[in-house]
Coordinates of C-alpha atoms in Angstrom, one line a residue:
M1 CA -63.5 51.1 -86.3
L2 CA -64.0 53.9 -88.8
N3 CA -67.7 53.9 -88.2
T4 CA -67.1 54.1 -84.5
K5 CA -64.7 57.1 -85.0
F6 CA -67.2 58.8 -87.4
F7 CA -70.0 58.7 -84.8
I8 CA -67.8 59.7 -81.8
N9 CA -66.5 62.6 -83.8
L10 CA -70.0 63.6 -84.9
I11 CA -71.2 63.6 -81.4
R12 CA -68.4 65.6 -80.2
I13 CA -68.9 68.2 -82.9
W14 CA -72.6 68.6 -82.9
S15 CA -73.9 67.7 -79.5
R16 CA -73.9 70.5 -76.9
P17 CA -71.9 73.0 -79.0
K18 CA -70.0 75.8 -77.2
K19 CA -69.2 79.4 -77.7
I20 CA -69.0 80.3 -81.4
F21 CA -70.3 77.0 -82.5
C22 CA -73.4 77.5 -80.3
F23 CA -74.0 80.8 -82.1
Y24 CA -73.7 79.0 -85.4
S25 CA -76.1 76.2 -84.3
V26 CA -78.8 78.7 -83.0
S27 CA -78.5 80.7 -86.3
F28 CA -78.8 77.6 -88.3
V29 CA -82.0 76.4 -86.5
F30 CA -83.5 79.9 -86.8
I31 CA -82.9 79.8 -90.6
L32 CA -84.4 76.4 -90.9
I33 CA -87.5 77.4 -89.0
F34 CA -88.1 80.5 -91.2
S35 CA -87.3 78.4 -94.4
V36 CA -90.0 75.9 -93.4
L37 CA -92.5 78.7 -92.7
G38 CA -91.8 80.1 -96.1
I39 CA -92.3 76.8 -97.8
V40 CA -95.6 76.3 -95.8
Y41 CA -96.9 79.7 -96.9
M42 CA -95.9 79.2 -100.6
T43 CA -97.4 75.7 -100.7
G44 CA -100.9 76.8 -99.6
G45 CA -100.8 77.2 -95.8
T46 CA -100.8 75.2 -92.6
K47 CA -103.5 72.8 -93.5
Y48 CA -101.2 71.1 -96.0
V49 CA -98.7 68.3 -95.3
Y50 CA -95.6 70.6 -95.6
M51 CA -96.2 71.8 -92.1
H52 CA -94.5 68.5 -91.0
L53 CA -91.2 69.8 -92.3
M54 CA -90.9 71.9 -89.1
Y55 CA -89.9 68.6 -87.4
I56 CA -86.5 68.9 -89.1
P57 CA -85.3 72.1 -87.4
L58 CA -86.8 70.9 -84.1
M59 CA -84.9 67.6 -84.2
I60 CA -81.6 69.5 -85.0
A61 CA -82.3 71.8 -82.0
V62 CA -82.9 68.7 -79.8
F63 CA -79.6 67.2 -81.0
N64 CA -77.7 70.4 -80.4
F65 CA -79.3 71.6 -77.1
G66 CA -81.2 68.6 -75.6
Y67 CA -84.8 68.5 -74.5
I68 CA -84.5 72.1 -73.1
G69 CA -83.5 73.4 -76.5
G70 CA -86.2 71.4 -78.2
I71 CA -88.9 72.9 -75.8
G72 CA -87.7 76.4 -76.5
F73 CA -87.5 76.0 -80.3
G74 CA -90.9 74.0 -80.2
I75 CA -92.6 77.0 -78.5
L76 CA -91.0 79.5 -80.9
A77 CA -91.9 77.4 -83.9
G78 CA -95.6 76.8 -82.7
Y79 CA -96.0 80.6 -82.0
L80 CA -94.6 81.6 -85.4
T81 CA -97.0 79.2 -87.3
S82 CA -99.8 81.2 -85.9
F83 CA -99.0 84.0 -88.3
I84 CA -99.3 81.7 -91.3
P85 CA -102.8 81.3 -92.8
L86 CA -104.7 78.0 -92.6
D87 CA -105.4 78.5 -96.4
V88 CA -103.4 81.2 -98.3
A89 CA -105.8 81.2 -101.2
T90 CA -108.7 82.4 -99.0
M91 CA -106.4 84.0 -96.3
E92 CA -108.4 82.1 -93.7
M93 CA -106.3 82.3 -90.5
Q94 CA -106.0 79.6 -87.9
T95 CA -108.1 79.5 -84.8
T96 CA -106.3 80.1 -81.5
E97 CA -107.0 76.4 -80.4
N98 CA -105.5 75.2 -83.7
W99 CA -102.1 76.9 -83.4
I100 CA -101.9 76.3 -79.6
Y101 CA -102.5 72.6 -80.2
R102 CA -99.8 72.5 -82.8
L103 CA -97.4 74.4 -80.4
L104 CA -98.1 71.8 -77.7
F105 CA -97.6 69.0 -80.1
F106 CA -94.2 70.5 -81.2
V107 CA -93.2 70.9 -77.5
L108 CA -94.3 67.3 -76.7
I109 CA -92.5 65.8 -79.7
S110 CA -89.3 67.8 -78.9
T111 CA -89.4 66.8 -75.3
I112 CA -89.8 63.1 -75.9
N113 CA -87.2 63.1 -78.5
G114 CA -84.9 65.2 -76.4
F115 CA -85.1 62.6 -73.5
I116 CA -84.6 59.7 -76.0
L117 CA -81.6 61.5 -77.5
D118 CA -80.1 62.3 -74.1
T119 CA -80.3 58.6 -73.3
V120 CA -78.7 57.6 -76.6
L121 CA -75.9 60.1 -76.3
K122 CA -75.2 59.0 -72.7
T123 CA -75.1 55.3 -73.9
L124 CA -72.8 56.2 -76.7
K125 CA -70.5 58.2 -74.4
E126 CA -70.5 55.1 -72.1
I127 CA -69.6 52.9 -75.1
E128 CA -66.9 55.3 -76.0
K129 CA -65.5 55.1 -72.5
L130 CA -65.6 51.3 -72.5
T131 CA -64.0 51.2 -76.0
F132 CA -61.4 53.8 -75.7
C133 CA -60.5 53.9 -71.9
N134 CA -58.7 51.4 -69.7
R135 CA -61.1 50.0 -67.1
I136 CA -58.7 50.4 -64.2
T137 CA -57.3 54.0 -64.8
N138 CA -59.9 55.4 -67.2
M139 CA -57.0 56.6 -69.3
S140 CA -57.1 56.5 -73.1
N141 CA -56.1 53.1 -74.4
R142 CA -54.4 51.6 -77.3
K143 CA -57.6 51.4 -79.4
Y144 CA -58.1 55.1 -78.8
F145 CA -54.5 55.8 -80.0
D146 CA -55.0 53.7 -83.1
T147 CA -58.3 55.3 -83.9
F148 CA -57.7 59.0 -83.3
F149 CA -53.9 59.3 -84.1
P150 CA -53.5 57.3 -87.5
E151 CA -52.6 60.4 -89.6
K152 CA -49.2 61.8 -90.2
I153 CA -50.3 65.3 -89.5
E154 CA -51.4 64.3 -85.9
L155 CA -48.1 62.6 -85.1
Q156 CA -45.6 64.7 -87.1
D157 CA -42.5 65.6 -84.9
N158 CA -44.0 63.9 -81.9
Y159 CA -42.3 61.3 -79.7
L160 CA -43.7 58.2 -78.2
A161 CA -42.5 56.6 -75.0
I162 CA -43.6 53.0 -74.0
F163 CA -43.4 51.9 -70.4
E164 CA -43.8 48.2 -69.6
I165 CA -44.2 47.0 -66.0
E166 CA -41.8 44.0 -65.9
N167 CA -42.9 42.8 -62.4
F168 CA -46.6 42.9 -63.2
N169 CA -47.1 39.1 -63.2
Q170 CA -45.0 38.8 -60.0
I171 CA -47.1 41.3 -58.3
L172 CA -50.3 39.4 -59.4
N173 CA -48.9 36.0 -58.5
E174 CA -47.8 37.2 -55.0
Y175 CA -50.4 39.7 -53.8
G176 CA -53.4 39.0 -55.9
N177 CA -55.6 41.1 -58.2
F178 CA -56.9 43.7 -55.8
I179 CA -53.4 44.8 -54.7
L180 CA -52.3 44.7 -58.4
E181 CA -55.2 47.1 -59.4
D182 CA -54.4 49.5 -56.5
F183 CA -50.8 49.5 -57.5
I184 CA -51.6 50.3 -61.1
K185 CA -54.0 53.2 -60.1
S186 CA -51.2 54.6 -57.9
L187 CA -48.7 54.3 -60.7
S188 CA -51.2 56.1 -63.1
L189 CA -51.3 58.9 -60.7
K190 CA -47.5 59.3 -61.0
F191 CA -47.9 59.3 -64.8
K192 CA -50.4 62.1 -64.5
D193 CA -48.1 64.0 -62.3
I194 CA -45.3 64.0 -64.9
S195 CA -47.6 64.7 -67.9
E196 CA -47.1 68.3 -68.6
N197 CA -48.5 70.4 -71.4
G198 CA -47.8 68.8 -74.8
I199 CA -47.9 65.3 -73.3
E200 CA -50.8 63.0 -73.8
L201 CA -51.0 59.9 -71.6
F202 CA -52.2 56.4 -72.7
H203 CA -52.7 53.1 -70.9
F204 CA -52.3 50.7 -73.8
R205 CA -52.6 47.4 -71.9
D206 CA -52.8 46.5 -68.1
N207 CA -49.0 46.4 -67.9
T208 CA -48.1 49.1 -70.5
F209 CA -48.4 52.8 -70.4
A210 CA -47.3 55.3 -73.1
L211 CA -46.6 59.1 -73.4
L212 CA -47.1 60.9 -76.6
M213 CA -44.8 63.9 -76.4
N214 CA -44.4 66.9 -78.8
D215 CA -40.8 67.4 -77.4
Y216 CA -38.1 65.2 -76.0
N217 CA -35.2 66.1 -73.7
P218 CA -33.1 63.2 -72.4
L219 CA -32.2 64.7 -69.1
S220 CA -35.8 65.8 -68.4
F221 CA -37.2 62.4 -69.5
R222 CA -34.6 60.6 -67.3
K223 CA -36.0 62.6 -64.2
K224 CA -39.5 61.5 -65.2
A225 CA -38.3 57.8 -65.3
E226 CA -36.7 58.1 -61.9
I227 CA -40.0 59.5 -60.4
L228 CA -41.9 56.6 -61.9
R229 CA -39.5 54.0 -60.5
K230 CA -39.9 55.2 -56.9
K231 CA -41.6 52.8 -54.4
I232 CA -45.4 52.7 -54.2
S233 CA -47.1 51.7 -50.9
V234 CA -50.2 49.6 -51.3
N235 CA -51.9 48.4 -48.0
N236 CA -48.6 49.0 -46.2
I237 CA -46.8 46.7 -48.9
L238 CA -43.9 48.6 -50.6
I239 CA -43.6 47.8 -54.3
Y240 CA -41.0 49.2 -56.7
P241 CA -42.2 49.4 -60.3
E242 CA -39.8 47.6 -62.6
L243 CA -40.1 49.5 -65.8
S244 CA -38.5 48.9 -69.2
I245 CA -38.8 52.1 -71.3
G246 CA -38.4 52.8 -75.0
V247 CA -38.6 56.1 -76.9
A248 CA -39.0 56.8 -80.5
K249 CA -39.6 59.7 -82.9
F250 CA -42.3 59.7 -85.5
V251 CA -40.7 59.4 -89.0
E252 CA -43.1 57.5 -91.3
S253 CA -46.3 56.1 -89.9
Q254 CA -48.1 55.3 -86.6
K255 CA -47.3 51.6 -87.0
K256 CA -43.6 52.3 -87.4
L257 CA -43.6 54.7 -84.4
L258 CA -45.0 51.9 -82.2
E259 CA -42.6 49.3 -83.5
D260 CA -39.7 51.6 -83.0
A261 CA -40.6 52.5 -79.4
E262 CA -41.2 48.8 -78.7
I263 CA -37.7 47.8 -80.2
A264 CA -36.1 50.6 -78.1
R265 CA -38.0 49.2 -75.0
A266 CA -36.8 45.7 -75.6
H267 CA -33.3 47.0 -76.0
A268 CA -33.4 48.8 -72.7
K269 CA -34.8 45.8 -71.0
K270 CA -32.0 43.5 -72.3
N271 CA -29.2 45.9 -71.4
L272 CA -30.8 46.9 -68.0
S273 CA -30.7 50.6 -69.1
S274 CA -32.9 53.2 -67.6
F275 CA -34.4 53.7 -71.1
S276 CA -33.4 53.6 -74.7
F277 CA -34.0 55.9 -77.6
F278 CA -34.5 54.3 -81.0
N279 CA -31.7 54.8 -83.4
D280 CA -29.9 53.1 -86.4
K281 CA -27.7 51.0 -84.2
I282 CA -30.6 49.5 -82.2
N283 CA -32.5 48.9 -85.4
K284 CA -29.7 47.0 -86.9
L285 CA -29.2 44.8 -83.8
H286 CA -33.0 44.1 -83.8
N287 CA -33.1 43.2 -87.5
K288 CA -30.0 40.9 -87.0
K289 CA -31.7 39.2 -84.0
L290 CA -35.0 38.7 -86.1
S291 CA -33.0 37.2 -89.0
I292 CA -31.4 34.7 -86.6
L293 CA -34.6 33.9 -84.7
N294 CA -36.4 33.1 -88.0
E295 CA -33.9 30.4 -88.6
L296 CA -34.8 28.6 -85.4
P297 CA -37.1 26.0 -86.9
A298 CA -34.5 25.2 -89.5
A299 CA -31.8 25.1 -86.8
I300 CA -33.6 22.4 -84.9
K301 CA -34.3 20.4 -88.1
N302 CA -30.7 20.7 -89.3
K303 CA -29.2 19.8 -85.9
Q304 CA -27.4 23.1 -85.4
F305 CA -28.0 22.8 -81.6
H306 CA -25.4 20.9 -79.5
L307 CA -25.6 19.7 -75.9
Y308 CA -23.1 20.7 -73.3
F309 CA -22.9 19.5 -69.8
H310 CA -21.9 21.2 -66.7
P311 CA -21.1 18.9 -63.7
K312 CA -22.4 19.1 -60.2
V313 CA -20.1 17.8 -57.5
E314 CA -21.7 16.0 -54.5
M315 CA -20.1 17.5 -51.5
K316 CA -20.5 14.5 -49.3
T317 CA -18.3 12.3 -51.6
N318 CA -16.6 15.0 -53.8
L319 CA -17.7 12.9 -56.8
I320 CA -19.5 14.2 -59.9
T321 CA -22.8 12.4 -59.9
S322 CA -25.0 14.7 -62.0
A323 CA -24.9 17.6 -64.5
E324 CA -26.9 20.3 -66.0
V325 CA -27.7 20.0 -69.7
L326 CA -26.9 23.3 -71.5
I327 CA -27.6 24.3 -75.1
R328 CA -25.2 25.8 -77.6
W329 CA -26.4 26.9 -81.1
I330 CA -23.6 26.7 -83.5
H331 CA -24.7 28.8 -86.5
P332 CA -23.2 28.1 -89.9
T333 CA -22.3 31.8 -90.5
E334 CA -22.7 33.5 -87.2
G335 CA -20.8 30.9 -85.2
L336 CA -21.8 30.4 -81.5
I337 CA -25.0 32.2 -80.6
K338 CA -25.6 32.7 -76.9
P339 CA -28.7 31.0 -75.3
E340 CA -29.9 34.3 -73.8
L341 CA -30.6 35.5 -77.4
F342 CA -32.9 32.7 -78.4
I343 CA -34.1 30.9 -75.4
P344 CA -36.5 33.7 -74.2
Y345 CA -37.9 33.9 -77.7
L346 CA -38.4 30.2 -77.8
E347 CA -40.3 30.3 -74.5
K348 CA -42.8 32.7 -76.0
T349 CA -43.6 30.6 -79.0
N350 CA -45.0 27.1 -79.7
L351 CA -41.5 26.2 -80.8
I352 CA -40.6 25.7 -77.1
N353 CA -42.5 22.4 -77.2
T354 CA -40.8 21.1 -80.2
F355 CA -37.4 22.2 -78.9
T356 CA -37.9 20.7 -75.4
K357 CA -39.0 17.4 -77.0
W358 CA -35.8 17.4 -79.0
L359 CA -33.8 18.4 -75.9
L360 CA -35.4 15.6 -73.8
E361 CA -35.0 12.9 -76.4
S362 CA -31.3 13.8 -77.2
S363 CA -30.5 13.9 -73.5
L364 CA -32.0 10.5 -72.8
E365 CA -30.3 9.1 -75.9
I366 CA -26.8 10.2 -74.7
Q367 CA -27.6 9.1 -71.2
E368 CA -28.5 5.6 -72.5
K369 CA -25.3 5.3 -74.4
W370 CA -23.3 6.2 -71.3
K371 CA -25.2 3.6 -69.3
K372 CA -24.2 0.9 -71.8
D373 CA -20.5 2.0 -71.3
G374 CA -20.9 1.9 -67.5
F375 CA -21.0 5.7 -67.1
I376 CA -24.0 6.6 -64.9
M377 CA -24.9 10.3 -64.7
K378 CA -28.0 12.0 -63.7
L379 CA -29.0 14.8 -66.1
A380 CA -31.0 18.0 -65.3
I381 CA -32.8 19.9 -68.0
N382 CA -34.1 23.4 -67.7
T383 CA -37.8 23.2 -68.5
P384 CA -40.4 25.9 -68.9
I385 CA -43.3 25.0 -66.7
V386 CA -45.7 25.3 -69.6
C387 CA -44.0 22.4 -71.3
L388 CA -45.0 19.9 -68.5
K389 CA -48.6 20.5 -69.5
N390 CA -47.9 19.9 -73.2
E391 CA -49.2 16.6 -74.7
L392 CA -46.1 16.3 -76.9
I393 CA -43.8 16.3 -73.8
I394 CA -46.0 14.1 -71.7
S395 CA -46.3 11.5 -74.5
T396 CA -42.5 11.5 -75.0
I397 CA -42.1 10.7 -71.3
K398 CA -44.8 8.1 -71.1
N399 CA -43.6 6.4 -74.3
Y400 CA -39.9 6.1 -73.1
K401 CA -39.3 2.5 -72.5
K402 CA -36.5 2.6 -70.1
S403 CA -36.0 4.0 -66.6
L404 CA -36.2 7.8 -66.0
K405 CA -34.6 7.8 -62.6
G406 CA -31.7 9.7 -64.0
L407 CA -33.8 12.6 -65.3
E408 CA -34.4 15.8 -63.5
F409 CA -36.3 19.0 -64.5
E410 CA -35.1 22.4 -63.3
I411 CA -38.1 24.8 -63.1
L412 CA -37.2 28.5 -63.3
E413 CA -38.9 30.9 -60.9
R414 CA -39.7 33.2 -63.7
N415 CA -42.1 30.6 -65.1
L416 CA -45.0 31.9 -63.3
I417 CA -47.8 29.4 -62.2
D418 CA -51.5 30.2 -62.5
D419 CA -52.9 27.0 -61.1
F420 CA -50.8 25.4 -58.3
D421 CA -53.2 22.5 -57.8
E422 CA -53.0 21.5 -61.4
M423 CA -49.2 21.8 -61.4
F424 CA -49.0 19.8 -58.3
L425 CA -50.9 16.9 -59.9
I426 CA -48.8 17.1 -63.1
M427 CA -45.5 17.0 -61.2
N428 CA -46.6 14.2 -58.9
S429 CA -47.7 12.1 -62.0
L430 CA -44.2 12.6 -63.6
K431 CA -42.5 11.7 -60.3
K432 CA -44.1 8.2 -60.6
Y433 CA -41.7 7.7 -63.5
G434 CA -38.7 8.5 -61.2
I435 CA -38.2 12.0 -62.4
T436 CA -37.1 14.6 -59.8
F437 CA -37.7 18.4 -59.7
A438 CA -35.4 21.3 -58.7
L439 CA -36.4 24.9 -58.2
D440 CA -33.9 26.9 -60.2
D441 CA -32.6 30.5 -59.5
F442 CA -33.9 30.3 -55.9
G443 CA -34.0 33.7 -54.2
T444 CA -34.3 35.8 -57.3
S445 CA -38.1 36.3 -56.9
F446 CA -40.4 36.8 -54.0
S447 CA -42.4 33.8 -55.3
S448 CA -39.8 31.3 -54.0
I449 CA -41.4 30.3 -50.8
S450 CA -44.9 29.9 -52.5
Y451 CA -43.4 27.5 -54.9
L452 CA -41.6 25.3 -52.3
K453 CA -44.7 25.3 -50.1
K454 CA -47.3 24.4 -52.9
L455 CA -45.3 22.1 -55.2
P456 CA -43.5 18.8 -54.6
F457 CA -39.8 19.9 -55.4
D458 CA -36.8 17.6 -54.5
K459 CA -34.2 20.2 -54.6
L460 CA -33.7 23.9 -54.6
K461 CA -30.9 25.6 -56.5
I462 CA -29.5 28.8 -55.0
D463 CA -28.8 31.4 -57.7
K464 CA -25.2 32.3 -58.4
M465 CA -25.8 36.0 -57.7
F466 CA -25.8 35.1 -54.0
I467 CA -22.8 32.8 -54.2
T468 CA -20.3 35.0 -56.1
D469 CA -19.7 37.5 -53.2
I470 CA -20.5 35.2 -50.3
F471 CA -17.1 36.0 -48.7
T472 CA -17.4 39.8 -49.0
D473 CA -21.1 40.5 -48.7
K474 CA -22.6 39.5 -45.3
K475 CA -26.1 39.8 -46.7
D476 CA -25.3 37.1 -49.4
Y477 CA -23.7 34.9 -46.8
N478 CA -26.8 35.1 -44.6
I479 CA -29.2 34.5 -47.5
V480 CA -27.2 31.4 -48.6
K481 CA -27.1 30.1 -45.0
S482 CA -30.8 30.6 -44.4
S483 CA -31.8 29.2 -47.9
I484 CA -29.8 26.0 -47.0
A485 CA -31.5 25.9 -43.6
L486 CA -34.9 26.4 -45.2
G487 CA -34.3 23.6 -47.7
R488 CA -33.1 21.2 -45.0
S489 CA -36.2 22.0 -42.9
M490 CA -38.3 21.0 -45.9
E491 CA -36.1 17.8 -46.6
L492 CA -34.9 19.2 -49.9
K493 CA -31.4 18.7 -51.4
I494 CA -29.5 22.0 -51.9
I495 CA -27.5 22.9 -55.1
A496 CA -25.3 26.0 -55.2
E497 CA -24.7 27.5 -58.6
G498 CA -21.8 29.7 -59.5
V499 CA -19.1 28.1 -57.3
E500 CA -15.9 29.5 -58.8
N501 CA -13.2 28.3 -56.4
M502 CA -12.4 25.8 -53.7
D503 CA -12.7 28.3 -50.9
T504 CA -16.4 28.8 -51.8
F505 CA -16.8 25.1 -52.2
N506 CA -15.4 24.4 -48.7
L507 CA -17.5 27.1 -47.2
L508 CA -20.7 25.8 -48.7
K509 CA -19.7 22.3 -47.5
K510 CA -19.5 23.6 -43.9
L511 CA -23.0 25.2 -44.3
N512 CA -24.4 21.6 -45.3
C513 CA -24.9 22.3 -49.0
D514 CA -25.3 19.1 -51.0
Y515 CA -24.2 19.9 -54.5
A516 CA -21.9 22.6 -56.1
Q517 CA -22.0 23.6 -59.7
G518 CA -19.5 26.1 -61.3
Y519 CA -16.2 26.8 -62.9
F520 CA -14.3 25.5 -59.9
S521 CA -14.5 22.1 -61.5
T522 CA -14.7 22.9 -65.2
K523 CA -16.5 24.9 -67.7
P524 CA -19.4 23.3 -69.6
L525 CA -18.1 20.6 -71.9
E526 CA -19.5 18.9 -75.0
T527 CA -20.5 15.1 -74.8
K528 CA -17.2 13.3 -75.3
K529 CA -15.0 15.7 -73.3
F530 CA -17.5 15.7 -70.5
K531 CA -17.6 11.9 -70.2
K532 CA -13.7 11.8 -70.2
F533 CA -13.3 14.6 -67.7
C534 CA -15.9 13.0 -65.2
I535 CA -14.2 9.7 -65.4
E536 CA -10.7 11.2 -64.8
Y537 CA -12.0 13.6 -62.0
N538 CA -13.9 10.8 -60.1
S539 CA -10.9 8.5 -60.5
R540 CA -8.6 11.1 -59.0
V541 CA -11.2 11.7 -56.0
K542 CA -11.3 7.9 -55.3
E543 CA -7.5 7.5 -55.5
S544 CA -7.2 10.4 -53.0
I545 CA -9.4 8.5 -50.5
K546 CA -7.4 5.5 -50.7

C-alpha cells in the first residue's frame, strides 16, 4: 500500500506540472541540457559516448510534458549539439547531416517514449481509480481514506461522520441489483449536494458513506441528515433511505476516529436516533457491552442461559397447546441481560450455531420430560435462517431418535435469503421429520409476500406492532384483517403476537385468527412455573366447558 501511495503521489507531483511547478520543470530540463552539453564538450566532443547523457533531460521532459514536450526539447537539444565540435582536440565541427540525424533521432526517441509513458500514466490512473474509487459512484473509497489520511496532521481537529444504509439488503432482495445501484447513485448525488467546502466525501463500502468535515455544527448536521433521508424515486419506485449515522472527532489516530464514529453509529441505530455524536457515555456503554459479549462462549458452557416459555392459546378451544421458547441470560454479576443485547451479536458470529444447537437440544430434552409426565406441548424456537444450513444443526435433528412433531422453527423476516430454491429444499427435507415452520414478525418488511410465496411455511405470525393499537388505529386493523385473510387463502395457520387483553383476543377470534400469544394469558415463565400454569389454565378452561 505504501508503494502504491508513493507512485500515485509521484505521478501527481511530476506528471503534467502546472503554473509555478511548470516553470521549475522547464528550468530544470534546460539546466540539464546545458549541463550535458558542457560535459560533452569537456570530454572531447560529440563523437564520444557522453553524448548519450542527453537522453536523461529528454526523458524528464517527456515525463513532465508528454510526447509534445519531448519533441520540443528533442529539437532544441539536437539543434544545440550542432554547436559542439565533433572533436574538441582538433576543433573539427559536425557535418549538417550528422547533427540533423542526431536531432531526428532525439525527436524519434522522445516521441516513442512519450507515447509509451502516456499509456503507462493512463493505465496507472485507471489502476488508481479502480483501487481508490467505489465502482458505482466513483467516490473515494475506504482504501483511499486509509492510504492518504493516516497522519495526525491531515486529520487534526476534523470530524468523521459514517452513514450506513440499513435497508440495503432489503432493497437488493426485493428489487434486485439494478434498482439498488440506481438507488445508491441517486443517494450519492444527495451526499454531493450537502458536501460544502471543508467536507470530503467517501463511499467506504456499498452500503456505507462517510463525510470528513473540518467543522461540526449539530443543527446544521441534522438538516443534512434530514435531506439524506428524503424519499428517492427509482423507476417510479419510492424508496426511503434508512440511515444509521455516527459522528466522532479526531483525538488520537485514524483507527480510533473510525472506531469512535462506528460506535456512535451503532448507538444511534440501537436507540433509533437521528444520529449520535461519540462521547464518554457512549464509549462506556460500548465497552461494557463488549465485556459482556466476550463472556458469551463461557456463558453457554457454564449454563448461564435459561429457557422461558410464552404460551400460545388456540382460539378454537381456548387451550394452551404450544409455546414460544425464549432465552434469558442470568449473568453472575450483571443479573438479567436482555436478549436484544446479545442475540443480534450472536447472529453475526459462528457462535450462533453452537448456541442454536444448545437451544434445540435443551428444548427437546425438556419437551421429552414433559411427555413422560403426560404434558404435551409444541415448542417454537426462533431460528436464524443460516442455522438451517449448518451441518451441526442438521446432524442434531437427524440424530434425534424420537419424534419431532412437537418442534417448530420461527423464521424472522430480517434473516434475508439469497437462494430461495436451496432454502425450499432444506425446509422440505426438515418437514419430513414432522417439523413445522412459522414466518415470524410478518408485516414488518416488504419481503413478507416473497417468503410466503416461495417457501413452504405452515404458519404466519403477525407482529405485535399491528396488534397493540388494533382498536384505535384503523390501518392496523385493516392490516391484521387482510393478513389473516391472506394466510387463510394460502392455507396457513395464523398467530397473533402481542395480545394484551381479552378484548383484543375476542376481536382476533372474530377475524378467524388461530392462535394468540401475549400477556393476556401470562408473562413468559421458567420451566416448572410454565408447566404448572398451563395445567391449571387448561383445567379451568375444560371445567368452564362442562
